[in-house]
Coordinates of C-alpha atoms and ligand atoms in Angstrom, one line a residue:
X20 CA 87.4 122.5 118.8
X21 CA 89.1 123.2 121.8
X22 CA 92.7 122.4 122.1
X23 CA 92.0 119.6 124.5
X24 CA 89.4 117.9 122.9
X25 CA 90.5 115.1 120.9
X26 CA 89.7 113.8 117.1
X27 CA 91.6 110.4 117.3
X28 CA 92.4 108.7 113.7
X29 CA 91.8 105.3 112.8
X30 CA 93.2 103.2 116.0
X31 CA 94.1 100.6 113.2
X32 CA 97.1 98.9 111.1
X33 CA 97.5 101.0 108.2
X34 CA 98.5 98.1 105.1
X35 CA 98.2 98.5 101.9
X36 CA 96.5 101.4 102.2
X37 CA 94.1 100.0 104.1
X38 CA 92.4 100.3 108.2
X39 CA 92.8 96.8 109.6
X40 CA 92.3 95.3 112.6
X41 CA 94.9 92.9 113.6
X42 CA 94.3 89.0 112.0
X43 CA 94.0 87.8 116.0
X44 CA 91.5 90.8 117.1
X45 CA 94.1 91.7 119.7
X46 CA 94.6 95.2 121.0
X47 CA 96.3 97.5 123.7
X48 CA 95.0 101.0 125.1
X49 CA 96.3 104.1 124.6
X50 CA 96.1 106.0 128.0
X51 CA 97.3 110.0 128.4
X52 CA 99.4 109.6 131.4
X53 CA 98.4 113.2 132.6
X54 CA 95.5 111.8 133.9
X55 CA 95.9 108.1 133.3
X56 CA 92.4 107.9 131.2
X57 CA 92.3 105.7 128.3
X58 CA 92.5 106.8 124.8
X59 CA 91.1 103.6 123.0
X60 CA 92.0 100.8 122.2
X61 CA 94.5 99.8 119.1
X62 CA 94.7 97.2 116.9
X63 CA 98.0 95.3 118.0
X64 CA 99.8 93.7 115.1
X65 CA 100.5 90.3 114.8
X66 CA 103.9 88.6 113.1
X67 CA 101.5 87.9 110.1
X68 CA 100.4 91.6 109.6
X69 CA 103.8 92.7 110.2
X70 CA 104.5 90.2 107.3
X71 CA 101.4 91.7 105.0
X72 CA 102.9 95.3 105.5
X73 CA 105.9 94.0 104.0
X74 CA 104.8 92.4 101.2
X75 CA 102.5 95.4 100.3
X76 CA 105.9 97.8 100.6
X77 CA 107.7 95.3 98.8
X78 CA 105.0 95.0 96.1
X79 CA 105.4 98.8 95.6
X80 CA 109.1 99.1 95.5
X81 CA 109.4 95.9 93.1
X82 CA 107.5 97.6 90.1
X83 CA 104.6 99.1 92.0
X84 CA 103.3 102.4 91.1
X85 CA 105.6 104.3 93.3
X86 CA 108.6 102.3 92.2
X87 CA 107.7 104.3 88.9
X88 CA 107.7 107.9 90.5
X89 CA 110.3 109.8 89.6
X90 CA 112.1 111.8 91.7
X91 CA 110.4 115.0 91.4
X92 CA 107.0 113.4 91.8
X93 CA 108.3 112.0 95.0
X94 CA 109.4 115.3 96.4
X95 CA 106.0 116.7 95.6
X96 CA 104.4 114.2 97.5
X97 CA 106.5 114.9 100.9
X98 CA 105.9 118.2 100.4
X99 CA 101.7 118.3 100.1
X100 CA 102.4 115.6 103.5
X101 CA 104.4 118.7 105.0
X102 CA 101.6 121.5 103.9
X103 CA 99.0 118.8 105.3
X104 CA 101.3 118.4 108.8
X105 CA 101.4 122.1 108.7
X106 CA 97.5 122.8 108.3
X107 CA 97.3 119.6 111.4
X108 CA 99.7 121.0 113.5
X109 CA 96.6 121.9 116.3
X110 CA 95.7 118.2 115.9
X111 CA 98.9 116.5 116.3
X112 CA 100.1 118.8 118.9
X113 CA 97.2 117.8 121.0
X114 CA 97.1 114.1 120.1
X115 CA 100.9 114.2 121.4
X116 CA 100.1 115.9 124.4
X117 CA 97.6 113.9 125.2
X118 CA 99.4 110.6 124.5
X119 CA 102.8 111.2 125.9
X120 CA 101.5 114.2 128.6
X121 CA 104.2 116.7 127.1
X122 CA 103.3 120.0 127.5
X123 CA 100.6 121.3 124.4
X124 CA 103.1 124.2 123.7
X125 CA 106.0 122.3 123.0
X126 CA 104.7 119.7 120.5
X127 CA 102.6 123.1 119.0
X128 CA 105.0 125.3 118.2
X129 CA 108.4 123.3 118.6
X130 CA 107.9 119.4 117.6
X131 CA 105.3 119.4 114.9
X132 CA 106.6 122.2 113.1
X133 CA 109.9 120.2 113.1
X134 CA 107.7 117.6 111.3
X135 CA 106.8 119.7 108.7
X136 CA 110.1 121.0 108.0
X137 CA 111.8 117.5 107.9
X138 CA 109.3 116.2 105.4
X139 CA 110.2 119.7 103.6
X140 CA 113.4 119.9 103.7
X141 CA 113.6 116.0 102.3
X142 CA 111.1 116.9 99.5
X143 CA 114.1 119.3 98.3
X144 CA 116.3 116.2 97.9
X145 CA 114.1 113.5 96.7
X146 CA 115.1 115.1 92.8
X147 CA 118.8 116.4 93.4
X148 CA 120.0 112.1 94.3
X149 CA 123.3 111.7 92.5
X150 CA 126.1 109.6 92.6
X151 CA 129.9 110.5 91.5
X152 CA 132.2 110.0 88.1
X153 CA 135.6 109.0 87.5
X154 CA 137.4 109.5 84.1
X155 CA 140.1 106.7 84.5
X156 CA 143.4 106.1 82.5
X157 CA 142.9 103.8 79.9
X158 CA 143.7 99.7 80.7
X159 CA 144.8 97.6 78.0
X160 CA 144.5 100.1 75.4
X161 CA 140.5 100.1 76.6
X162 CA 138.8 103.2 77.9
X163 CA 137.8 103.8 81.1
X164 CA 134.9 105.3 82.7
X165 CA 133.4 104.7 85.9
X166 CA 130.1 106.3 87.8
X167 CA 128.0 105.5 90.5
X168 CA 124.4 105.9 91.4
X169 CA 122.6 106.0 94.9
X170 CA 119.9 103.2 94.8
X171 CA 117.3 102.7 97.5
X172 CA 117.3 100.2 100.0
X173 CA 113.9 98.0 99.4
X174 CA 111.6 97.6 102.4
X175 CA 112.8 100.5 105.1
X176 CA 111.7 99.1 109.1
X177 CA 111.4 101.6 111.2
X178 CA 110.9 101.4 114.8
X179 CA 110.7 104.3 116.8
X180 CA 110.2 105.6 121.1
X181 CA 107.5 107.0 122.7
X182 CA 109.1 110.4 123.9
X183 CA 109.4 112.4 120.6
X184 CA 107.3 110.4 118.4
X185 CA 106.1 112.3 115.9
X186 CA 109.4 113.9 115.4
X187 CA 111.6 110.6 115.6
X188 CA 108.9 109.1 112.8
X189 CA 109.4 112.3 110.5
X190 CA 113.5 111.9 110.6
X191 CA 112.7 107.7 109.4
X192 CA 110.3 108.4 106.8
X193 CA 111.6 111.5 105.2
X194 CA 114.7 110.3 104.1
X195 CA 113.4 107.0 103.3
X196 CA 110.5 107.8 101.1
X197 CA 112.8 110.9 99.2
X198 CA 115.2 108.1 98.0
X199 CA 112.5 105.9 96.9
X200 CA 112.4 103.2 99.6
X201 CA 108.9 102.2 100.9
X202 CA 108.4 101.8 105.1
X203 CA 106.9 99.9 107.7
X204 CA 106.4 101.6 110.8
X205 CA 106.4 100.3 114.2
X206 CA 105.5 103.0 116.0
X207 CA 105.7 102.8 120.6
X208 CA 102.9 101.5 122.6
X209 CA 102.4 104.1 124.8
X210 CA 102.8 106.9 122.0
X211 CA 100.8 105.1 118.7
X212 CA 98.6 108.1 118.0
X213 CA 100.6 110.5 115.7
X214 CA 101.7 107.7 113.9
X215 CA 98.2 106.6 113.1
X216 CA 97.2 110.3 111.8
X217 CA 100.3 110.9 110.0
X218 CA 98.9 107.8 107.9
X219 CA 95.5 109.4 107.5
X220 CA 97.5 112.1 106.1
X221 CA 100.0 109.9 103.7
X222 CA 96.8 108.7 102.4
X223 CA 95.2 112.1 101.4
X224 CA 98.8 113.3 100.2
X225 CA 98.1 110.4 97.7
X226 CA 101.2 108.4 98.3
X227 CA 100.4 105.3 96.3
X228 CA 99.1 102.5 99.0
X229 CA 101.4 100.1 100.4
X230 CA 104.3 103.0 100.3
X231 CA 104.1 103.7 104.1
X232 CA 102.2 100.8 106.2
X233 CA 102.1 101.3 110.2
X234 CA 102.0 98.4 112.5
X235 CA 101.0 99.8 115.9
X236 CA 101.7 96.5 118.0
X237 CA 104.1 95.2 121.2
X238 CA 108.1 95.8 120.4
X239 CA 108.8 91.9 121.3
X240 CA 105.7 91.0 118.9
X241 CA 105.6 93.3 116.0
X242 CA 109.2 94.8 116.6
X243 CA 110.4 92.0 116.7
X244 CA 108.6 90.7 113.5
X245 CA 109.5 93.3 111.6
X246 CA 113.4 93.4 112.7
X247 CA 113.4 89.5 111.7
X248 CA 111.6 89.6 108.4
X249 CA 113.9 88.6 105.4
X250 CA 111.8 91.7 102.8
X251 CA 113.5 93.9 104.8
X252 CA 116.4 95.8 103.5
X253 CA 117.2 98.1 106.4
X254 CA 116.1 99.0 110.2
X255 CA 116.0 102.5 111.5
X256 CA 115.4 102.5 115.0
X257 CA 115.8 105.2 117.1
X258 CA 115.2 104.1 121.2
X259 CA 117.1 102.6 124.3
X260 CA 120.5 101.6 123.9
X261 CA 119.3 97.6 125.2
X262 CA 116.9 96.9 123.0
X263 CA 119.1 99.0 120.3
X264 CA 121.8 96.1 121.0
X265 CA 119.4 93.5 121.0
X266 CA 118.2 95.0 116.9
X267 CA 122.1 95.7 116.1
X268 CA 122.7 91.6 116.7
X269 CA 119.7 90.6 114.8
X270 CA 120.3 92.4 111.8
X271 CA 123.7 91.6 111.7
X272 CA 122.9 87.7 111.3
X273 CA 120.8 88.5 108.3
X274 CA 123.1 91.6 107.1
X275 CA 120.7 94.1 107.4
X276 CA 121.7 97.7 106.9
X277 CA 120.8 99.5 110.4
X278 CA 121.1 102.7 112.1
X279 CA 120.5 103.3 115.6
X280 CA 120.2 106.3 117.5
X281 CA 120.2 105.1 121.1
X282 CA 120.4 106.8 124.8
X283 CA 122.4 109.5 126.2
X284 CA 123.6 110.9 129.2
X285 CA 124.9 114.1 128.2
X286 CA 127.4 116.5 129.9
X287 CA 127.1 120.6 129.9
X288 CA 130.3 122.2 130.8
X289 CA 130.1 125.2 132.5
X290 CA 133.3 128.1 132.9
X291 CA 133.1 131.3 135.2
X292 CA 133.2 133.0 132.2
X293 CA 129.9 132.0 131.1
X294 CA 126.8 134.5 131.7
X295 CA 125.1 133.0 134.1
X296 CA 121.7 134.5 133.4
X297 CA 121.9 132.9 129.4
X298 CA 123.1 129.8 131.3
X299 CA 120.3 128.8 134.2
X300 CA 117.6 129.1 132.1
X301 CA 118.8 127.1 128.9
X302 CA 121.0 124.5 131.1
X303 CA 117.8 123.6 132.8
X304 CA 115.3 123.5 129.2
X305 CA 118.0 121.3 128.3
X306 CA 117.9 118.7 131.4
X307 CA 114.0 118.9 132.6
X308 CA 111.9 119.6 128.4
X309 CA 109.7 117.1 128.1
X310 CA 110.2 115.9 131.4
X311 CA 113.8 114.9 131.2
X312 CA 112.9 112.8 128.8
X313 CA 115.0 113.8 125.8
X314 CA 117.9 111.5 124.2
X315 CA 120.2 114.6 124.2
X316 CA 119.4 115.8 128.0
X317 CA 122.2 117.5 129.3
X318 CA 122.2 116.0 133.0
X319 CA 125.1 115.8 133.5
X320 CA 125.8 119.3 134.6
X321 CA 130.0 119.9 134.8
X322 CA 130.7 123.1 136.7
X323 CA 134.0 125.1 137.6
X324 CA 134.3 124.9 141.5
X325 CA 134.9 128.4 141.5
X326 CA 131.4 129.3 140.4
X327 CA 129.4 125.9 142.0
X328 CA 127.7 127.5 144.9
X329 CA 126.5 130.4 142.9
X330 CA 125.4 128.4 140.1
X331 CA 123.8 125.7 142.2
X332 CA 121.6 128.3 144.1
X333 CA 120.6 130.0 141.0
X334 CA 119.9 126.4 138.9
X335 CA 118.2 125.3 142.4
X336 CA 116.3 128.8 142.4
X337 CA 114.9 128.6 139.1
X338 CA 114.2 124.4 138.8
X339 CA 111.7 125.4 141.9
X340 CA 109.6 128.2 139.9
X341 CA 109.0 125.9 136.9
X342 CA 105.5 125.1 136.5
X343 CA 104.7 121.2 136.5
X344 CA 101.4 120.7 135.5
X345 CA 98.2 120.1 133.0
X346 CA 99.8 119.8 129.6
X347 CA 97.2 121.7 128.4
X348 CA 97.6 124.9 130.9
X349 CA 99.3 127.9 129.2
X350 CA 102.0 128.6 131.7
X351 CA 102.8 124.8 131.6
X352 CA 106.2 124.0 131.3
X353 CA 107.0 120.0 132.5
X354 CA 104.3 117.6 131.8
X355 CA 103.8 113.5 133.2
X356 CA 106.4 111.2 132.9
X357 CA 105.3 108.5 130.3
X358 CA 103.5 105.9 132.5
X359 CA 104.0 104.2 136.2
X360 CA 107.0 101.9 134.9
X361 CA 109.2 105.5 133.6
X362 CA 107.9 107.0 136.9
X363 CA 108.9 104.0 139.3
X364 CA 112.2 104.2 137.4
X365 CA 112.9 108.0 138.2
X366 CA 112.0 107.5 141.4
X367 CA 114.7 104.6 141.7
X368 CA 117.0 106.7 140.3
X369 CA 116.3 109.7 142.7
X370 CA 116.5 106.8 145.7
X371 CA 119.8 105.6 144.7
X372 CA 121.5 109.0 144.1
X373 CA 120.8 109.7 147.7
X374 CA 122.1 106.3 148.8
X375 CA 125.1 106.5 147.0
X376 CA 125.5 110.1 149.2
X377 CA 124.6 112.4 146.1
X378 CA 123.5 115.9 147.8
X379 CA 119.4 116.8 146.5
X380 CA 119.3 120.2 146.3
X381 CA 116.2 120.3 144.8
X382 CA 112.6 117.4 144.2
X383 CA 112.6 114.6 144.2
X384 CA 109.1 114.0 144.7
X385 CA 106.1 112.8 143.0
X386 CA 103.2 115.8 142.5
X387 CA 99.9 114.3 144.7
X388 CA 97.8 114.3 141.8
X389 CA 96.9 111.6 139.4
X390 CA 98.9 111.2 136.5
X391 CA 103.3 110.4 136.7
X392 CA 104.8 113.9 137.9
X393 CA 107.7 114.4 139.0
X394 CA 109.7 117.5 140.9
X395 CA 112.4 119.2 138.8
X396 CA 115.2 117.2 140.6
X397 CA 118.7 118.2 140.9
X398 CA 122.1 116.8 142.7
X399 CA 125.1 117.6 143.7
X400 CA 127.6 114.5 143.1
X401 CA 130.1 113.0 141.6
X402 CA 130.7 110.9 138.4
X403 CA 130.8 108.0 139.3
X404 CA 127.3 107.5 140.8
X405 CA 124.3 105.2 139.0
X406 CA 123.1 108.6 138.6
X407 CA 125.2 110.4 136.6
X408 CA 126.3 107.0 134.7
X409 CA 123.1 105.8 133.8
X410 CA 120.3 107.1 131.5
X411 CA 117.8 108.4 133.9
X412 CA 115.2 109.7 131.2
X413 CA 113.7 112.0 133.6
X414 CA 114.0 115.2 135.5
X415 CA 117.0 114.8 137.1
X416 CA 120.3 116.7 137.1
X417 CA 123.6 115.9 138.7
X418 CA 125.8 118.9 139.3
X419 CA 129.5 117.6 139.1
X420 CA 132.3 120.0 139.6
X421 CA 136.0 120.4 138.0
X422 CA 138.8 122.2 138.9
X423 CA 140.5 122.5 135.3
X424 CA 140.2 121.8 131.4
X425 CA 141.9 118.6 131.9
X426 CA 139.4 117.2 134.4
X427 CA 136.4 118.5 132.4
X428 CA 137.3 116.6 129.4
X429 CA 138.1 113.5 131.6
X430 CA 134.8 113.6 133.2
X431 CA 132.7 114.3 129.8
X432 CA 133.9 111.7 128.2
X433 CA 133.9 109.0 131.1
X434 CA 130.6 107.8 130.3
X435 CA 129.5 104.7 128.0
X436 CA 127.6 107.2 125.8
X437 CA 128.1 109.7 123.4
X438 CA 125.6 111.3 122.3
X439 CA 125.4 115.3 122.8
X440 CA 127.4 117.8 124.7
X441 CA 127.3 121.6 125.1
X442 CA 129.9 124.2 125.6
X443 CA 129.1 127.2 128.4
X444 CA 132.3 129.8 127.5
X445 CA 132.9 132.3 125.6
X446 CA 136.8 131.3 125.2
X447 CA 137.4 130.1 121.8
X448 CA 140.5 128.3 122.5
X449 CA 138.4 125.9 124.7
X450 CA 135.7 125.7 122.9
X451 CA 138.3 124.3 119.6
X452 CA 140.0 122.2 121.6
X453 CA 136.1 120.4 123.3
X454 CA 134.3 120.2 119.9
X455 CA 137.5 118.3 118.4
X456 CA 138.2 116.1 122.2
X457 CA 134.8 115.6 123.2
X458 CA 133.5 112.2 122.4
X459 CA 129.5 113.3 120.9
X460 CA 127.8 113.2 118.0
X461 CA 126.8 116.9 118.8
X462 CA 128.6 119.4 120.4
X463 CA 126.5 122.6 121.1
X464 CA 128.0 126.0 122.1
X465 CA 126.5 128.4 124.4
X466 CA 122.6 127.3 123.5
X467 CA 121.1 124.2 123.6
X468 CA 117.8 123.1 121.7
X469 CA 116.3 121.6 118.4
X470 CA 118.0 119.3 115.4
X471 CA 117.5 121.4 112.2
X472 CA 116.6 119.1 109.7
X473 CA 119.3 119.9 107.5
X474 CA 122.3 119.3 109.8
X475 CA 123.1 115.2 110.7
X476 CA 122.3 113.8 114.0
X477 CA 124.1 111.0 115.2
X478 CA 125.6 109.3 118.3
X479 CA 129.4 107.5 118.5
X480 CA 129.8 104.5 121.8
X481 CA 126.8 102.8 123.1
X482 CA 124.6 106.5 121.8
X483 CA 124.3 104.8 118.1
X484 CA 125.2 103.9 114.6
X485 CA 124.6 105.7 112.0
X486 CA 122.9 109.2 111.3
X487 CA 119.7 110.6 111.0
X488 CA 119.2 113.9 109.2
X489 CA 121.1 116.0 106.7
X490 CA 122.4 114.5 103.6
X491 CA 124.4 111.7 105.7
X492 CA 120.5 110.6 107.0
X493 CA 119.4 110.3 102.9
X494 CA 122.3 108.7 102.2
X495 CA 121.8 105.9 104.8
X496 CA 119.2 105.2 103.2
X497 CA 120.7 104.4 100.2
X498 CA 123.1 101.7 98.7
X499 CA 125.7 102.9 96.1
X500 CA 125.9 101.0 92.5
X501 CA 129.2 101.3 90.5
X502 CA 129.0 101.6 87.1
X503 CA 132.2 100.8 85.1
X504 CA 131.9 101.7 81.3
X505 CA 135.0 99.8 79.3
X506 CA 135.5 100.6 75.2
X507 CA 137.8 98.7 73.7
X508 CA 140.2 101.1 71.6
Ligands
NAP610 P1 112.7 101.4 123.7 O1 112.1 100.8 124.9 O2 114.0 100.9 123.2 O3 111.6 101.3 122.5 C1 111.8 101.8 121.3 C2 111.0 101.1 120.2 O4 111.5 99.7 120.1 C3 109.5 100.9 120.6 O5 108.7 101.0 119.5 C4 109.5 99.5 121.2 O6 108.2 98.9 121.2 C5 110.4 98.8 120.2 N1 110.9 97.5 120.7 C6 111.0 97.0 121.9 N2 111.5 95.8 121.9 C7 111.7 95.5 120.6 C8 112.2 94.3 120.0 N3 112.6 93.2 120.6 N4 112.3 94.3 118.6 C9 112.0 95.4 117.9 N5 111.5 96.5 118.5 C10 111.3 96.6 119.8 O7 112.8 103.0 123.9 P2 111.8 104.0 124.5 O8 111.7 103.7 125.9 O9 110.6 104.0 123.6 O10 112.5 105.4 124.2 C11 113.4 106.0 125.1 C12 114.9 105.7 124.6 O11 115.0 106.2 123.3 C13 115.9 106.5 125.5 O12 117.0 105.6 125.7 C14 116.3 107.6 124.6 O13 117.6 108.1 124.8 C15 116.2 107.0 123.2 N6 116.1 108.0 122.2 C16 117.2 108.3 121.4 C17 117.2 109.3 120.4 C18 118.4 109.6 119.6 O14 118.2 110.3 118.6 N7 119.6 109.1 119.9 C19 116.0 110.0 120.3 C20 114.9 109.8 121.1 C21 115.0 108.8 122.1 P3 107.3 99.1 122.5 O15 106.9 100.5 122.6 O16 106.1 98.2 122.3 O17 108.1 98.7 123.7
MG611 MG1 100.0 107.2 125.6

């Protein structure tokens, strides 16, 4: 098969081991905005499927079959889903490219390999789950001795965006499934498709049915469903910071565990002491992959006067030999934005930056060709502007520059999120005193690039709750039990 053509899984609810249509018949297209064709047409699920997943998880963590796995079984389980990711990765990479219009190369060798290694790297856990011990003084002549277990959640919700999908859904499950939770997955409208074959895949893995059910469906109908329903025991959402809020309040009236990796706006900082020809390139991978639209897209790009002419010439010079295109070309390297609403929002953006008196120094334009493209677009600003305040999710840059330490920490941290930030300096000095001021969940130095499964991903203000990845992700997914053990002398 060629690399473009396309093998689509079921475009069905996944429950109880089970292809469904949804109970009302309803469905909603799946188009690859590179070309703005449709896909097909998906089942949509309804509050009362989203209901039926949840019982069938429920029925399997309350005594089903996989509520009887033990914890080496489940790791061998997640890891014949990795070897089956690994032998797919052609597949998925194409049915991402083709969903979201990301460039075929990057979901080939850089997202779906992460996919594989998440569901590897959690199989290694899903048998080493262990709590603590206490050996107390004695109380009232009595012995005393105290442990504590991790214990899974129940019913796991997860709820995930379009932009990384089959990443974002690796990073819910994994950790979920190691600890012994089940999951129903709500996976985005306009990026359904990897979802649906990673459950073709659970299935032949021979994960008991009803462990992992996916409800493809409308966020305010079957997101909304599943954030509401009482068998749930936690929500892991990963998406915007709005509707992030809007899960966050609902959860809390029916004390639902949550995490929530939200939106970003990240800064780079950039010192004359920093090799310019390391720093182009990888400053502008990290604001224009995937089209700018990455949670940790470093657009806000904070750069020592003394160096901004030189550095905006050269970021300028190279943003202008990128090649936007066919996702499926070779020497692609930015794709289509997600769909007309993403693309009339960049262009909003790009509109207000120049009313608010931002300098463009590069795009700003649509590409005349079917499809959402966009022109590598950077600015020259300040701070304070819509653009360099709010989430763009596109690929746009805004060049802000400082005079000293002082004013680059002020300016980093003057934004309502906190997601990521990276360091451009080889002085260590500065790069102590950022990673302790700076207020991220990451803090990269001199590169910028890919979570590794094994290290914890998280966001502090309105970026999140909560962590994904690393032993902190498993653990969120857990609820500890103490155990006090009294003899009586
Ligand atoms: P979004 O609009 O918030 O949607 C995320 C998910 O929530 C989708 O599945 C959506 O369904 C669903 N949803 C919408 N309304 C809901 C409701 N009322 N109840 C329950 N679920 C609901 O985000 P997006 O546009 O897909 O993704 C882009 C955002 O994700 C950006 O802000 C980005 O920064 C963030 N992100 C963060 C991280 C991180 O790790 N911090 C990683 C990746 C992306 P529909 O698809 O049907 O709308
Ligand atoms: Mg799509």
């Amino acid at each position: 098969m060629s690399k473009n053509e396309l093998a689509l899984p079921p475009l069905r609810l996944f429950i109880d081991g089970e292809w469904r249509g949804s109970s009302d018949g309803g469905t909603f297209e799946a188009v690859n905005p590179a070309t703005g064709t449709s896909l097909g047409n998906i089942s949509a699920a309804t509050a009362d499927d989203v209901h039926a997943a949840v019982v069938s998880a429920s029925r399997q963590f309350n005594g089903g079959e996989w509520s009887r796995l033990t914890g080496a079984d489940r790791g061998k389980l997640l890891w014949r889903l990795a070897d089956l990711v690994q032998k797919d990765v052609a597949n998925l990479a194409r049915l991402e490219a083709m969903d979201v219009g990301r460039p075929y190369g990057e979901a080939f060798h850089v997202e779906i390999p992460l996919v594989a290694d998440t569901f590897r790297y959690y199989a290694g856990w899903a048998d080493k789950i262990t709590g603590r011990t206490f050996s107390l003084p004695p109380f009232n002549g009595a012995d005393r001795f105290s442990y504590t277990l991790r214990k899974p959640l129940g019913v796991v919700g997860a709820i995930t965006p379009w932009n990384a999908p089959t990443m974002i859904t690796s990073w819910k499950l994994a950790p979920a499934l190691a600890v012994g939770n089940t999951v129903v997955l709500k996976p985005a409208e306009a990026a359904s498709l990897t979802a649906l074959r990673l459950g073709e895949l659970i299935a032949e893995a021979g994960f008991p049915p009803g462990t992992v059910n996916i409800v493809p469906g409308i966020g305010s109908v079957a997101g909304e469903a599943l954030i509401n329903s009482p068998g749930v025991g936690k929500v892991s959402f990963t998406g915007s910071t709005a509707v992030g809020k809007h899960i966050g309040s609902v959860a809390a009236a029916s004390l639902k565990k949550v995490t929530l990796e939200l939106g970003g706006k990240s800064p780079q900082i950039i010192w004359p002491d920093a090799d310019l020809d390391i720093v182009v390139p990888a400053a502008a991978i990290s604001i224009f992959a995937n089209q700018g639209q990455t949670c940790a897209a470093g657009s806000r790009i904070l750069v020592h006067r003394t160096i901004i002419d030189e550095f905006s010439t050269r970021l300028k010079a190279h943003a202008e030999q990128l090649v936007v295109g066919d996702p499926f070309a070779e020497d692609t390297q930015m794709g289509s934005l997600i769909n007309q609403k993403q693309l009339d929002s960049v262009l909003g953006y790009i509109a207000a930056g120049i009313a608010e008196g931002a300098e463009l120094i590069t795009g700003g334009a649509r590409l005349k060709r079917p499809g959402y493209f966009v022109e590598p677009t950077v600015f020259i600003g300040t701070n304070s502007y819509r653009i360099a305040q709010e989430e763009i999710f596109g690929p746009v840059g805004v060049v802000i520059p400082f005079d000293n330490d002082d004013e680059a920490l002020r300016i980093a941290n003057e934004s309502q999120y906190g997601l990521t930030a990276v360091l451009w300096t080889n002085d260590s000095k500065r790069i102590n005193r950022f990673s302790n001021d700076l207020q991220a969940g990451t803090v990269w130095v001199n590169a910028w690039g890919p979570p590794h499964p094994a290290v914890p991903w998280s966001g502090t203000k309105a970026s999140g709750i909560g962590e994904d990845l690393g032993l902190e992700g498993l653990h969120a997914n857990t609820v500890v039990r103490t155990i006090n053990l009294v003899s009586s002398a």
